[in-house]
PDB file of C-alpha atoms in Angstrom:
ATOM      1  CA  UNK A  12      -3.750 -98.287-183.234  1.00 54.00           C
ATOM      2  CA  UNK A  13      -6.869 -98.019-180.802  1.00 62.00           C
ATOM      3  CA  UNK A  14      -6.950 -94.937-178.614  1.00 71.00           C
ATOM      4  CA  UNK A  15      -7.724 -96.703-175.884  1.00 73.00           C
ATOM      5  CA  UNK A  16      -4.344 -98.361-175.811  1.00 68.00           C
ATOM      6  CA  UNK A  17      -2.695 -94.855-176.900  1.00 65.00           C
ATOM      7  CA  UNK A  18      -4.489 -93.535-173.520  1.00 71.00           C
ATOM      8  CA  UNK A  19      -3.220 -96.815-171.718  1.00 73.00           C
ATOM      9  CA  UNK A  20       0.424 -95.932-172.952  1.00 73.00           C
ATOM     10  CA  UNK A  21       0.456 -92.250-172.070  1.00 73.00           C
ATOM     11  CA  UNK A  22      -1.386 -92.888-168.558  1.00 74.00           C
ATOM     12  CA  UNK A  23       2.122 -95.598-167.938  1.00 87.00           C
ATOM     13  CA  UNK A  24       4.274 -93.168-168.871  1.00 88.00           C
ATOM     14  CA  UNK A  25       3.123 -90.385-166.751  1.00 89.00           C
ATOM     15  CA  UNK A  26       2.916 -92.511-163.970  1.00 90.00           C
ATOM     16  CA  UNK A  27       6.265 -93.491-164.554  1.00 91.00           C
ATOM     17  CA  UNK A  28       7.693 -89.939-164.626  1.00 92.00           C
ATOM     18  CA  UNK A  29       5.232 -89.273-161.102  1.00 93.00           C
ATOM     19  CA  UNK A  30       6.739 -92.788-159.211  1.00 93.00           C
ATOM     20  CA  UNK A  31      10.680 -91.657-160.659  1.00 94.00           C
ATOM     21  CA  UNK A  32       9.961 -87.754-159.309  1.00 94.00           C
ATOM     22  CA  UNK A  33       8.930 -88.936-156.324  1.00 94.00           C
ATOM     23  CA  UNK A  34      11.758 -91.325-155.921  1.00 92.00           C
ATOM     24  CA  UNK A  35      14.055 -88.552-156.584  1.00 92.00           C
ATOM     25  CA  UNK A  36      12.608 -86.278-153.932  1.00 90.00           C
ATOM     26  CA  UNK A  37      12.635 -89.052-151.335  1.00 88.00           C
ATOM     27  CA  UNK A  38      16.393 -89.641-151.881  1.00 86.00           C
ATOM     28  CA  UNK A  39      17.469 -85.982-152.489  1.00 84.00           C
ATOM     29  CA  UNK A  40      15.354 -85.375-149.322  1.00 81.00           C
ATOM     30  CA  UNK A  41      17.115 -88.107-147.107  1.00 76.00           C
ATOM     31  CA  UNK A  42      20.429 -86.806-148.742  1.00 71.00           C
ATOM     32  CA  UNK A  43      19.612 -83.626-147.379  1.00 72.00           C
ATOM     33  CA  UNK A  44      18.742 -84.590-143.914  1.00 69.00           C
ATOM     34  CA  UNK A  45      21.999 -86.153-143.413  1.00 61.00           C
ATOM     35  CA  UNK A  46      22.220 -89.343-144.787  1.00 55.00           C
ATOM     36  CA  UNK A  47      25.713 -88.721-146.228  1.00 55.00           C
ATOM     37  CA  UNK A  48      28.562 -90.680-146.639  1.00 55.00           C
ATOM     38  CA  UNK A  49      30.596 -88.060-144.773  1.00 58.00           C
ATOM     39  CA  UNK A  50      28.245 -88.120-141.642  1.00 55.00           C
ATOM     40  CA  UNK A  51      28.304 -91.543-141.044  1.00 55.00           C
ATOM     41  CA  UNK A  52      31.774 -91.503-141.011  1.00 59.00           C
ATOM     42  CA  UNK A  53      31.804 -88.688-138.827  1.00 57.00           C
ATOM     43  CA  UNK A  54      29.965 -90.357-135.979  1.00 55.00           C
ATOM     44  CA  UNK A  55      32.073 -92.784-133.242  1.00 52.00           C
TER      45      UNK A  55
END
């Protein structure tokens, strides 16, 4: 296997895991800012 396409696979991988972190922390952080379920039944 060429390492060039070993370094290709790696490099998609880890920017995988960076886009799916930074998913997570966008959610979590509009979770945490009150973007719940309960609040929105909360307001009128």
């Amino acid at each position: 296997m060429p390492s060039h396409f070993l370094q290709r696979q790696q490099h998609s991988l880890f920017t995988q895991a960076i886009i799916f972190w930074y998913l997570l922390n966008l959610y979590s952080g509009l979770w945490k800012t009150g973007a719940s379920p309960t609040d929105w039944q909360m307001d009128p």
